Amino acid sequence: MRFNFRIIIHIMGLLMLCNGAFMLLSAFVSGFYKDGATMDISMAAIVTLLVGVMAMFYTRGHRKEVNRKEGYLIVTFGWLIMSLSGVLPYIFSGAIPSVTDAFFETISGYTTTGASILNDIESLPQGILFWRSLTHWIGGMGIIVLAIAILPLLGIGGMQLFAAEAPGPGGDKLHPRITDTAKRLWLIYVGYTVAETVLLKLAGMSFFDAANHALATLSTGGFSTKNSSVAFWNNEPLIQYIIIVFMFLAGTNFVMSYFAFTGKIQRVLKDEEFRVYSFFIVGFTIIAALIVWFQADVPVSDYYPQVLGKAESAFRHGLFQVLAIITTTGFVTADFTNWTPFLTVFFFGLMFLGGCAGSTSGGIKVMRHLLIIKNGLLEFKRTLHTNAIIPVRYNQKTVTEHIVYNIIAFFVLYMLLFIIGALVLGYLGLDFESAIGGAASSLGNVGPALGDLNPVVNFSELPAFGKWWCGFLMLLGRLELFTVLIIMTPYFWKRI
């Protein structure tokens, strides 16, 4: 089988056009605030659009079919092309003059990791800050989901792209046609973003800060417009509670949101993954809040009396950080690595959890953990009843062995990559805590890490190769391992 490289390049051109359009939007924001970066961002947009137009023009006679292998190439190279072109506003404006640093910031944005190399965020032009948040928002639902909503206009089917973008379990569709699914998902995504922007504005944020934090929350990204992240509003609990609500929603399967909006509440409440996800958040919040209350020192809001204020503050900070880590949003209200040694290890463990399948969060995902646990428990029964066929069930349906094997392989591969990632960072000179924290955070798309990469510092002190390596781990984690790794196998390139 020969690869249809013309369609691959054609779709790369389409993605460049989308990227350029978003850059123009950032240039408009820059012009509105008169921050001095309007021409620089506009030039970046023009260059990106021109490259996209040329790519589409010279491949206009392509064969309009995409098979599975080509889908994997389009997804992987699509993310790389978007990230490489996304550095232009940073480079042209001088906000991040280093190509390595600009690429790290950009791929951290598109993969919704939220790790940063910037030490003074508040000094950046508003247009650049908005572009930074937009990279989150574009990557949140997936640039390929956006593309498959447009591809029918070009006469190209998008099912292969959707399969490559979201491999593994959790493939519930809202509509038989994949493009209609993409449109419905984007409608919910946009609706949530607008709703959070309005609520944050009403709660006291400026419109600019509200819009940027909404873009970062729904994408579970974590880029903030403030050097201290959401800790800047520690004296305004309502703002943090609004972000908490939308972090929870962003970490749930967007299909559940669709069911809720269409009145199928019982279907949401009966979903096993949603119930376990909610149970985890409640249970882990109780643990974190109690330890913070009794053993840690957190800012107390002026809105409450001292005793009540300490209890409320412990609950709010515990809940916020549990959600921020589980959903891989990465916002911070405090340096949780300074609370207690137990909570440092506790939050490190949560970096491997992740939100629900079908959400914008990273990590292993709750569904995979749930099915691994179920299969593990059933092994006791299978050991006692060797001839019995005891299948794993999820939502009262039998899970095929193929999916179970896929999940186990994913988990083993994920942990192996985490170990390799930490070893590389250790080889580059990072201490044990920083190496394992950086690897777990990058692969899980979490953002804040441990040690020298803790929430109040950032990744700026990493050596250049370390930044490229963490960027690679971010891409692996965002595309759920197989999509990227499969194109590195000799079998993938063999003609069948």
Short mmCIF file of C-alpha atoms in Angstrom, two decimals:
data_model
loop_
_atom_site.label_atom_id
_atom_site.label_comp_id
_atom_site.label_asym_id
_atom_site.label_seq_id
_atom_site.Cartn_x
_atom_site.Cartn_y
_atom_site.Cartn_z
CA MET A 1 0.00 0.00 0.00
CA ARG A 2 1.39 3.38 -1.01
CA PHE A 3 0.80 6.45 1.13
CA ASN A 4 -1.32 9.23 -0.29
CA PHE A 5 1.10 12.01 0.69
CA ARG A 6 -0.79 14.61 -1.34
CA ILE A 7 -3.85 14.37 0.91
CA ILE A 8 -1.58 14.44 3.99
CA ILE A 9 0.09 17.67 2.82
CA HIS A 10 -3.29 19.07 1.79
CA ILE A 11 -4.68 18.61 5.28
CA MET A 12 -1.49 20.07 6.77
CA GLY A 13 -2.24 23.14 4.67
CA LEU A 14 -5.78 23.24 6.02
CA LEU A 15 -4.51 23.11 9.59
CA MET A 16 -2.08 25.93 8.81
CA LEU A 17 -5.00 28.02 7.56
CA CYS A 18 -6.85 27.38 10.82
CA ASN A 19 -3.76 28.31 12.81
CA GLY A 20 -3.28 31.49 10.80
CA ALA A 21 -6.91 32.48 11.34
CA PHE A 22 -6.51 32.15 15.10
CA MET A 23 -3.32 34.23 14.91
CA LEU A 24 -5.30 36.96 13.15
CA LEU A 25 -7.78 36.86 16.01
CA SER A 26 -4.88 37.34 18.43
CA ALA A 27 -3.63 40.24 16.30
CA PHE A 28 -7.08 41.83 16.61
CA VAL A 29 -6.91 41.49 20.40
CA SER A 30 -3.42 42.99 20.31
CA GLY A 31 -4.68 45.93 18.26
CA PHE A 32 -7.64 46.45 20.59
CA TYR A 33 -5.37 46.72 23.62
CA LYS A 34 -2.66 48.62 21.67
CA ASP A 35 0.05 46.48 23.19
CA GLY A 36 2.61 47.06 20.42
CA ALA A 37 2.65 43.49 19.10
CA THR A 38 -0.10 43.79 16.48
CA MET A 39 2.15 43.90 13.42
CA ASP A 40 4.36 41.09 14.69
CA ILE A 41 1.42 38.76 15.29
CA SER A 42 -0.13 39.79 11.96
CA MET A 43 3.09 38.93 10.12
CA ALA A 44 3.16 35.54 11.83
CA ALA A 45 -0.43 34.99 10.70
CA ILE A 46 0.33 36.03 7.10
CA VAL A 47 3.33 33.70 6.88
CA THR A 48 1.29 30.81 8.30
CA LEU A 49 -1.64 31.49 5.95
CA LEU A 50 0.61 31.75 2.89
CA VAL A 51 2.29 28.41 3.64
CA GLY A 52 -1.14 26.84 4.18
CA VAL A 53 -2.52 28.24 0.92
CA MET A 54 0.51 27.04 -1.06
CA ALA A 55 0.31 23.55 0.47
CA MET A 56 -3.38 23.28 -0.41
CA PHE A 57 -2.93 24.78 -3.88
CA TYR A 58 -0.13 22.44 -4.97
CA THR A 59 -1.98 19.36 -3.71
CA ARG A 60 -5.44 20.32 -4.95
CA GLY A 61 -5.58 17.30 -7.28
CA HIS A 62 -5.23 14.78 -4.44
CA ARG A 63 -7.12 11.51 -4.13
CA LYS A 64 -9.85 12.21 -1.59
CA GLU A 65 -9.45 9.14 0.59
CA VAL A 66 -7.76 8.71 3.97
CA ASN A 67 -6.92 5.24 5.25
CA ARG A 68 -5.97 4.38 8.83
CA LYS A 69 -2.20 4.69 8.35
CA GLU A 70 -2.55 8.07 6.71
CA GLY A 71 -4.83 9.10 9.57
CA TYR A 72 -2.06 8.42 12.08
CA LEU A 73 0.42 10.44 10.01
CA ILE A 74 -2.01 13.34 9.66
CA VAL A 75 -2.72 13.49 13.38
CA THR A 76 0.91 13.26 14.50
CA PHE A 77 2.35 15.60 11.88
CA GLY A 78 -0.68 17.87 12.21
CA TRP A 79 0.15 18.49 15.85
CA LEU A 80 3.80 19.05 15.01
CA ILE A 81 3.00 21.44 12.16
CA MET A 82 0.61 23.41 14.36
CA SER A 83 3.24 23.60 17.11
CA LEU A 84 6.05 24.60 14.74
CA SER A 85 3.98 27.33 13.10
CA GLY A 86 2.62 28.36 16.52
CA VAL A 87 6.06 29.58 17.59
CA LEU A 88 5.98 32.45 15.06
CA PRO A 89 4.04 35.00 17.19
CA TYR A 90 6.51 34.45 20.04
CA ILE A 91 9.57 34.72 17.76
CA PHE A 92 8.36 37.67 15.65
CA SER A 93 7.27 39.70 18.69
CA GLY A 94 10.41 38.90 20.68
CA ALA A 95 8.29 37.64 23.59
CA ILE A 96 10.26 34.37 23.48
CA PRO A 97 13.30 34.86 21.21
CA SER A 98 14.70 31.34 21.69
CA VAL A 99 13.32 28.76 19.24
CA THR A 100 13.68 26.01 21.84
CA ASP A 101 11.79 27.98 24.47
CA ALA A 102 9.14 29.12 21.99
CA PHE A 103 8.55 25.55 20.81
CA PHE A 104 8.32 24.31 24.40
CA GLU A 105 5.74 26.97 25.27
CA THR A 106 3.78 26.27 22.08
CA ILE A 107 3.66 22.47 22.31
CA SER A 108 2.84 22.82 26.00
CA GLY A 109 -0.08 24.94 24.87
CA TYR A 110 -1.41 22.68 22.12
CA THR A 111 -1.04 19.55 24.25
CA THR A 112 -2.84 21.43 27.07
CA THR A 113 0.03 20.67 29.45
CA GLY A 114 0.43 24.19 30.79
CA ALA A 115 4.12 23.88 31.71
CA SER A 116 5.87 27.17 31.02
CA ILE A 117 9.34 28.66 30.63
CA LEU A 118 8.13 32.25 31.17
CA ASN A 119 9.21 33.97 34.38
CA ASP A 120 7.28 37.24 34.00
CA ILE A 121 3.97 36.47 32.31
CA GLU A 122 2.36 39.78 33.23
CA SER A 123 4.93 41.75 31.22
CA LEU A 124 3.87 40.13 27.92
CA PRO A 125 1.60 41.94 25.42
CA GLN A 126 -2.08 41.04 25.68
CA GLY A 127 -2.10 39.71 22.12
CA ILE A 128 0.66 37.24 22.96
CA LEU A 129 -1.07 36.17 26.17
CA PHE A 130 -4.28 35.62 24.22
CA TRP A 131 -2.43 33.58 21.58
CA ARG A 132 -0.87 31.55 24.38
CA SER A 133 -4.33 30.75 25.77
CA LEU A 134 -5.72 30.04 22.30
CA THR A 135 -3.12 27.31 21.75
CA HIS A 136 -4.68 25.60 24.77
CA TRP A 137 -8.19 26.02 23.47
CA ILE A 138 -7.34 24.75 19.97
CA GLY A 139 -5.59 21.71 21.38
CA GLY A 140 -8.23 21.04 24.00
CA MET A 141 -10.86 19.46 21.84
CA GLY A 142 -8.30 18.45 19.26
CA ILE A 143 -7.27 20.17 16.08
CA ILE A 144 -8.25 17.07 14.17
CA VAL A 145 -11.81 17.13 15.50
CA LEU A 146 -11.97 20.68 14.17
CA ALA A 147 -10.62 19.51 10.85
CA ILE A 148 -13.10 16.66 10.41
CA ALA A 149 -15.94 19.11 10.80
CA ILE A 150 -14.56 20.98 7.77
CA LEU A 151 -13.27 18.09 5.64
CA PRO A 152 -16.68 17.21 4.13
CA LEU A 153 -16.51 20.58 2.39
CA LEU A 154 -13.45 19.17 0.61
CA GLY A 155 -15.13 15.85 -0.12
CA ILE A 156 -12.99 13.95 2.39
CA GLY A 157 -14.29 11.54 5.04
CA GLY A 158 -12.88 12.02 8.53
CA MET A 159 -13.57 8.79 10.44
CA GLN A 160 -9.95 7.61 10.15
CA LEU A 161 -8.72 10.88 11.66
CA PHE A 162 -11.14 10.63 14.58
CA ALA A 163 -9.98 7.07 15.30
CA ALA A 164 -6.34 8.14 15.30
CA GLU A 165 -7.03 11.17 17.49
CA ALA A 166 -8.81 9.14 20.18
CA PRO A 167 -7.60 5.53 20.24
CA GLY A 168 -8.76 3.10 22.90
CA PRO A 169 -12.02 2.95 24.85
CA GLY A 170 -14.62 5.66 25.19
CA GLY A 171 -15.66 6.03 21.58
CA ASP A 172 -19.31 6.92 22.22
CA LYS A 173 -20.68 8.97 19.37
CA LEU A 174 -23.57 11.41 19.56
CA HIS A 175 -24.57 10.98 15.95
CA PRO A 176 -23.90 8.35 13.28
CA ARG A 177 -22.03 10.86 11.15
CA ILE A 178 -18.63 11.75 12.53
CA THR A 179 -18.80 15.36 11.33
CA ASP A 180 -22.05 15.92 13.21
CA THR A 181 -20.39 14.49 16.29
CA ALA A 182 -17.52 16.94 15.94
CA LYS A 183 -19.91 19.87 15.52
CA ARG A 184 -21.91 18.92 18.60
CA LEU A 185 -18.76 18.52 20.69
CA TRP A 186 -17.52 21.93 19.56
CA LEU A 187 -20.89 23.52 20.32
CA ILE A 188 -20.71 22.26 23.91
CA TYR A 189 -17.05 23.27 24.15
CA VAL A 190 -17.73 26.81 22.91
CA GLY A 191 -20.84 27.10 25.10
CA TYR A 192 -18.95 26.19 28.24
CA THR A 193 -16.15 28.62 27.34
CA VAL A 194 -18.57 31.52 26.87
CA ALA A 195 -20.45 30.64 30.06
CA GLU A 196 -17.28 30.57 32.17
CA THR A 197 -16.06 33.84 30.66
CA VAL A 198 -19.32 35.59 31.60
CA LEU A 199 -19.39 34.13 35.12
CA LEU A 200 -15.76 35.03 35.84
CA LYS A 201 -16.37 38.57 34.58
CA LEU A 202 -19.41 38.91 36.84
CA ALA A 203 -17.36 37.53 39.76
CA GLY A 204 -14.81 40.32 39.46
CA MET A 205 -12.21 39.36 36.85
CA SER A 206 -11.43 41.71 34.01
CA PHE A 207 -12.92 40.56 30.70
CA PHE A 208 -9.46 39.81 29.33
CA ASP A 209 -8.48 37.67 32.33
CA ALA A 210 -11.89 35.96 32.31
CA ALA A 211 -11.64 35.01 28.64
CA ASN A 212 -8.09 33.71 28.96
CA HIS A 213 -8.85 31.62 32.04
CA ALA A 214 -11.98 30.20 30.41
CA LEU A 215 -9.93 29.16 27.38
CA ALA A 216 -7.40 27.49 29.66
CA THR A 217 -9.97 25.84 31.95
CA LEU A 218 -12.15 24.14 29.32
CA SER A 219 -9.06 22.84 27.56
CA THR A 220 -7.66 21.65 30.93
CA GLY A 221 -4.53 23.59 30.02
CA GLY A 222 -3.57 25.85 32.90
CA PHE A 223 -1.89 28.87 31.28
CA SER A 224 -2.76 31.95 33.35
CA THR A 225 -2.34 35.66 32.72
CA LYS A 226 -0.84 36.10 36.19
CA ASN A 227 2.58 35.08 37.49
CA SER A 228 0.96 33.49 40.55
CA SER A 229 -1.72 31.70 38.48
CA VAL A 230 -5.15 31.51 40.16
CA ALA A 231 -3.48 32.21 43.53
CA PHE A 232 -3.75 35.86 42.42
CA TRP A 233 -7.45 35.61 43.39
CA ASN A 234 -6.99 33.78 46.71
CA ASN A 235 -8.99 36.51 48.41
CA GLU A 236 -11.91 36.06 45.99
CA PRO A 237 -13.30 32.55 46.62
CA LEU A 238 -16.16 32.91 44.12
CA ILE A 239 -13.71 33.17 41.20
CA GLN A 240 -11.95 30.00 42.29
CA TYR A 241 -15.24 28.12 42.83
CA ILE A 242 -16.35 29.01 39.29
CA ILE A 243 -13.09 27.64 37.90
CA ILE A 244 -13.57 24.51 40.06
CA VAL A 245 -16.99 23.86 38.49
CA PHE A 246 -15.68 24.18 34.95
CA MET A 247 -12.57 22.10 35.67
CA PHE A 248 -14.94 19.34 36.79
CA LEU A 249 -17.00 19.67 33.61
CA ALA A 250 -13.90 19.75 31.39
CA GLY A 251 -12.67 16.55 33.04
CA THR A 252 -15.90 14.66 32.29
CA ASN A 253 -16.74 12.94 29.04
CA PHE A 254 -18.30 15.60 26.79
CA VAL A 255 -20.83 13.02 25.69
CA MET A 256 -22.18 13.10 29.26
CA SER A 257 -22.68 16.85 28.92
CA TYR A 258 -24.63 16.26 25.72
CA PHE A 259 -26.83 13.68 27.45
CA ALA A 260 -27.44 16.09 30.33
CA PHE A 261 -28.43 18.91 27.98
CA THR A 262 -30.85 16.59 26.14
CA GLY A 263 -32.54 15.54 29.38
CA LYS A 264 -30.91 12.10 29.73
CA ILE A 265 -29.77 12.73 33.32
CA GLN A 266 -30.24 9.11 34.38
CA ARG A 267 -27.82 8.01 31.68
CA VAL A 268 -25.20 10.35 33.14
CA LEU A 269 -25.78 9.20 36.72
CA LYS A 270 -25.63 5.53 35.74
CA ASP A 271 -22.36 5.89 33.85
CA GLU A 272 -19.69 3.98 35.78
CA GLU A 273 -16.81 6.21 34.78
CA PHE A 274 -18.66 9.38 35.80
CA ARG A 275 -19.57 7.88 39.18
CA VAL A 276 -16.00 6.72 39.87
CA TYR A 277 -14.59 10.07 38.68
CA SER A 278 -16.94 11.92 41.07
CA PHE A 279 -16.16 9.49 43.91
CA PHE A 280 -12.41 10.00 43.41
CA ILE A 281 -12.78 13.77 43.56
CA VAL A 282 -14.91 13.69 46.71
CA GLY A 283 -12.68 11.16 48.48
CA PHE A 284 -9.38 12.77 47.54
CA THR A 285 -10.71 16.24 48.42
CA ILE A 286 -11.66 15.09 51.93
CA ILE A 287 -8.16 13.66 52.45
CA ALA A 288 -6.41 16.76 51.08
CA ALA A 289 -8.67 19.26 52.90
CA LEU A 290 -8.28 17.55 56.30
CA ILE A 291 -4.49 17.45 56.03
CA VAL A 292 -4.35 21.07 54.83
CA TRP A 293 -6.63 22.12 57.70
CA PHE A 294 -4.60 20.42 60.42
CA GLN A 295 -1.05 20.51 59.09
CA ALA A 296 -0.61 23.15 56.35
CA ASP A 297 -0.78 26.93 56.14
CA VAL A 298 -2.99 28.33 53.37
CA PRO A 299 -4.30 31.86 52.74
CA VAL A 300 -7.62 32.60 54.45
CA SER A 301 -10.12 34.80 52.65
CA ASP A 302 -11.27 38.03 54.32
CA TYR A 303 -14.87 37.09 53.51
CA TYR A 304 -15.11 34.63 56.41
CA PRO A 305 -14.50 34.69 60.19
CA GLN A 306 -11.14 33.23 61.21
CA VAL A 307 -12.30 29.74 62.30
CA LEU A 308 -14.81 29.29 59.48
CA GLY A 309 -12.35 30.90 57.09
CA LYS A 310 -9.64 28.36 57.82
CA ALA A 311 -12.03 25.46 57.26
CA GLU A 312 -13.38 26.99 54.05
CA SER A 313 -9.89 27.77 52.82
CA ALA A 314 -8.65 24.23 53.51
CA PHE A 315 -11.65 22.80 51.65
CA ARG A 316 -11.32 25.19 48.70
CA HIS A 317 -7.58 24.77 48.26
CA GLY A 318 -7.82 21.00 48.69
CA LEU A 319 -10.68 20.69 46.19
CA PHE A 320 -9.06 23.08 43.73
CA GLN A 321 -5.72 21.28 43.66
CA VAL A 322 -7.27 17.81 43.54
CA LEU A 323 -9.34 18.84 40.51
CA ALA A 324 -6.46 20.73 38.90
CA ILE A 325 -4.22 17.64 39.06
CA ILE A 326 -6.82 14.95 38.27
CA THR A 327 -8.18 16.87 35.28
CA THR A 328 -4.58 17.86 34.37
CA THR A 329 -5.60 21.52 34.23
CA GLY A 330 -2.58 22.59 36.24
CA PHE A 331 -3.85 25.85 37.74
CA VAL A 332 -2.50 26.46 41.23
CA THR A 333 -3.76 28.38 44.26
CA ALA A 334 -0.68 27.50 46.32
CA ASP A 335 2.54 25.51 46.15
CA PHE A 336 1.13 22.13 47.18
CA THR A 337 4.65 20.68 47.36
CA ASN A 338 5.20 22.84 50.47
CA TRP A 339 2.09 21.67 52.31
CA THR A 340 3.30 18.34 53.73
CA PRO A 341 5.50 15.48 52.43
CA PHE A 342 2.43 13.25 52.38
CA LEU A 343 0.51 15.65 50.13
CA THR A 344 3.51 15.99 47.81
CA VAL A 345 3.49 12.21 47.25
CA PHE A 346 -0.34 12.28 47.19
CA PHE A 347 -0.52 14.83 44.35
CA PHE A 348 2.29 13.08 42.50
CA GLY A 349 0.14 9.93 42.48
CA LEU A 350 -2.85 11.90 41.17
CA MET A 351 -0.79 12.92 38.13
CA PHE A 352 -1.28 9.36 36.85
CA LEU A 353 -5.05 9.36 37.21
CA GLY A 354 -6.43 11.71 34.56
CA GLY A 355 -10.03 12.66 33.87
CA CYS A 356 -12.67 10.78 31.91
CA ALA A 357 -12.28 9.35 28.42
CA GLY A 358 -13.79 11.77 25.93
CA SER A 359 -12.74 14.81 27.99
CA THR A 360 -10.03 17.36 27.29
CA SER A 361 -7.89 16.09 30.18
CA GLY A 362 -4.67 14.10 29.86
CA GLY A 363 -3.35 11.25 31.98
CA ILE A 364 -4.21 7.58 31.87
CA LYS A 365 -7.97 8.27 32.28
CA VAL A 366 -10.43 6.97 34.87
CA MET A 367 -11.97 4.42 32.50
CA ARG A 368 -8.66 2.64 31.99
CA HIS A 369 -8.00 2.51 35.73
CA LEU A 370 -11.51 1.20 36.32
CA LEU A 371 -11.22 -1.59 33.75
CA ILE A 372 -7.72 -2.56 34.94
CA ILE A 373 -9.02 -2.85 38.52
CA LYS A 374 -12.05 -4.86 37.41
CA ASN A 375 -9.94 -7.21 35.35
CA GLY A 376 -7.48 -7.61 38.23
CA LEU A 377 -10.23 -8.54 40.67
CA LEU A 378 -11.72 -11.01 38.20
CA GLU A 379 -8.35 -12.77 37.99
CA PHE A 380 -8.99 -14.08 41.52
CA LYS A 381 -12.21 -15.73 40.31
CA ARG A 382 -10.53 -17.05 37.19
CA THR A 383 -7.78 -18.56 39.32
CA LEU A 384 -10.35 -20.49 41.35
CA HIS A 385 -12.58 -21.36 38.37
CA THR A 386 -10.10 -22.08 35.60
CA ASN A 387 -12.67 -23.24 33.06
CA ALA A 388 -15.13 -20.42 33.62
CA ILE A 389 -15.50 -17.58 31.14
CA ILE A 390 -15.78 -14.45 33.27
CA PRO A 391 -15.81 -11.30 31.14
CA VAL A 392 -15.14 -7.77 32.32
CA ARG A 393 -18.30 -5.66 32.31
CA TYR A 394 -18.60 -1.91 31.96
CA ASN A 395 -21.95 -0.13 32.16
CA GLN A 396 -23.57 -3.59 32.22
CA LYS A 397 -22.00 -4.50 28.89
CA THR A 398 -19.28 -7.04 28.21
CA VAL A 399 -15.89 -5.54 27.37
CA THR A 400 -14.10 -7.46 24.63
CA GLU A 401 -10.73 -9.03 25.36
CA HIS A 402 -9.21 -6.86 22.65
CA ILE A 403 -10.06 -3.69 24.60
CA VAL A 404 -8.82 -5.17 27.87
CA TYR A 405 -5.50 -6.14 26.24
CA ASN A 406 -5.25 -2.68 24.67
CA ILE A 407 -5.72 -1.02 28.06
CA ILE A 408 -3.17 -3.25 29.78
CA ALA A 409 -0.68 -2.61 26.97
CA PHE A 410 -1.33 1.14 27.25
CA PHE A 411 -0.78 1.09 31.01
CA VAL A 412 2.46 -0.90 30.78
CA LEU A 413 3.74 1.32 27.95
CA TYR A 414 2.75 4.47 29.85
CA MET A 415 4.68 3.42 32.97
CA LEU A 416 7.67 2.34 30.86
CA LEU A 417 7.74 5.73 29.11
CA PHE A 418 7.46 7.48 32.47
CA ILE A 419 10.52 5.57 33.73
CA ILE A 420 12.47 6.30 30.54
CA GLY A 421 11.40 9.94 30.67
CA ALA A 422 12.59 10.28 34.27
CA LEU A 423 15.88 8.52 33.48
CA VAL A 424 16.61 10.97 30.64
CA LEU A 425 15.85 13.97 32.87
CA GLY A 426 18.02 12.45 35.58
CA TYR A 427 20.84 12.00 33.08
CA LEU A 428 20.52 15.70 32.21
CA GLY A 429 21.27 16.59 35.82
CA LEU A 430 17.85 16.88 37.50
CA ASP A 431 17.51 15.51 41.02
CA PHE A 432 15.27 12.51 41.70
CA GLU A 433 12.19 14.50 42.71
CA SER A 434 12.46 16.90 39.77
CA ALA A 435 13.10 14.08 37.26
CA ILE A 436 10.12 11.92 38.23
CA GLY A 437 7.90 15.00 38.64
CA GLY A 438 8.89 16.43 35.25
CA ALA A 439 8.37 13.10 33.47
CA ALA A 440 4.98 12.45 35.11
CA SER A 441 3.79 16.01 34.51
CA SER A 442 4.88 16.09 30.84
CA LEU A 443 3.56 12.65 29.92
CA GLY A 444 0.30 13.26 31.78
CA ASN A 445 -0.08 16.83 30.41
CA VAL A 446 -0.44 18.10 33.98
CA GLY A 447 1.77 21.22 34.03
CA PRO A 448 3.17 21.80 37.53
CA ALA A 449 5.63 19.19 38.75
CA LEU A 450 7.85 18.58 41.78
CA GLY A 451 11.27 19.63 43.03
CA ASP A 452 12.91 22.31 40.90
CA LEU A 453 9.88 22.19 38.56
CA ASN A 454 7.31 22.86 41.32
CA PRO A 455 4.20 25.04 40.80
CA VAL A 456 5.84 28.33 41.81
CA VAL A 457 8.88 27.83 39.59
CA ASN A 458 8.67 26.48 36.01
CA PHE A 459 10.61 24.60 33.35
CA SER A 460 12.83 27.53 32.30
CA GLU A 461 15.98 26.11 33.90
CA LEU A 462 15.78 22.83 31.99
CA PRO A 463 18.66 22.33 29.53
CA ALA A 464 17.69 22.72 25.87
CA PHE A 465 17.52 18.97 25.20
CA GLY A 466 15.39 18.55 28.32
CA LYS A 467 12.83 20.98 26.91
CA TRP A 468 12.65 19.13 23.59
CA TRP A 469 12.43 15.83 25.45
CA CYS A 470 9.57 17.06 27.66
CA GLY A 471 7.85 18.39 24.54
CA PHE A 472 8.08 14.91 23.01
CA LEU A 473 6.57 13.40 26.17
CA MET A 474 3.76 15.97 26.04
CA LEU A 475 2.93 14.98 22.47
CA LEU A 476 2.99 11.28 23.37
CA GLY A 477 0.64 11.86 26.28
CA ARG A 478 -1.77 14.12 24.40
CA LEU A 479 -2.15 11.66 21.53
CA GLU A 480 -2.31 8.69 23.94
CA LEU A 481 0.97 7.00 23.03
CA PHE A 482 -0.01 4.65 20.21
CA THR A 483 -0.75 7.35 17.63
CA VAL A 484 2.82 8.67 17.78
CA LEU A 485 4.72 5.47 18.58
CA ILE A 486 3.06 3.39 15.87
CA ILE A 487 4.64 5.49 13.10
CA MET A 488 8.06 4.72 14.61
CA THR A 489 7.66 0.98 14.02
CA PRO A 490 9.07 -0.69 10.86
CA TYR A 491 5.77 -2.53 10.36
CA PHE A 492 3.92 0.77 9.86
CA TRP A 493 5.99 1.60 6.78
CA LYS A 494 5.80 -1.82 5.15
CA ARG A 495 3.70 -2.15 2.03
CA ILE A 496 0.91 -4.65 2.49
#
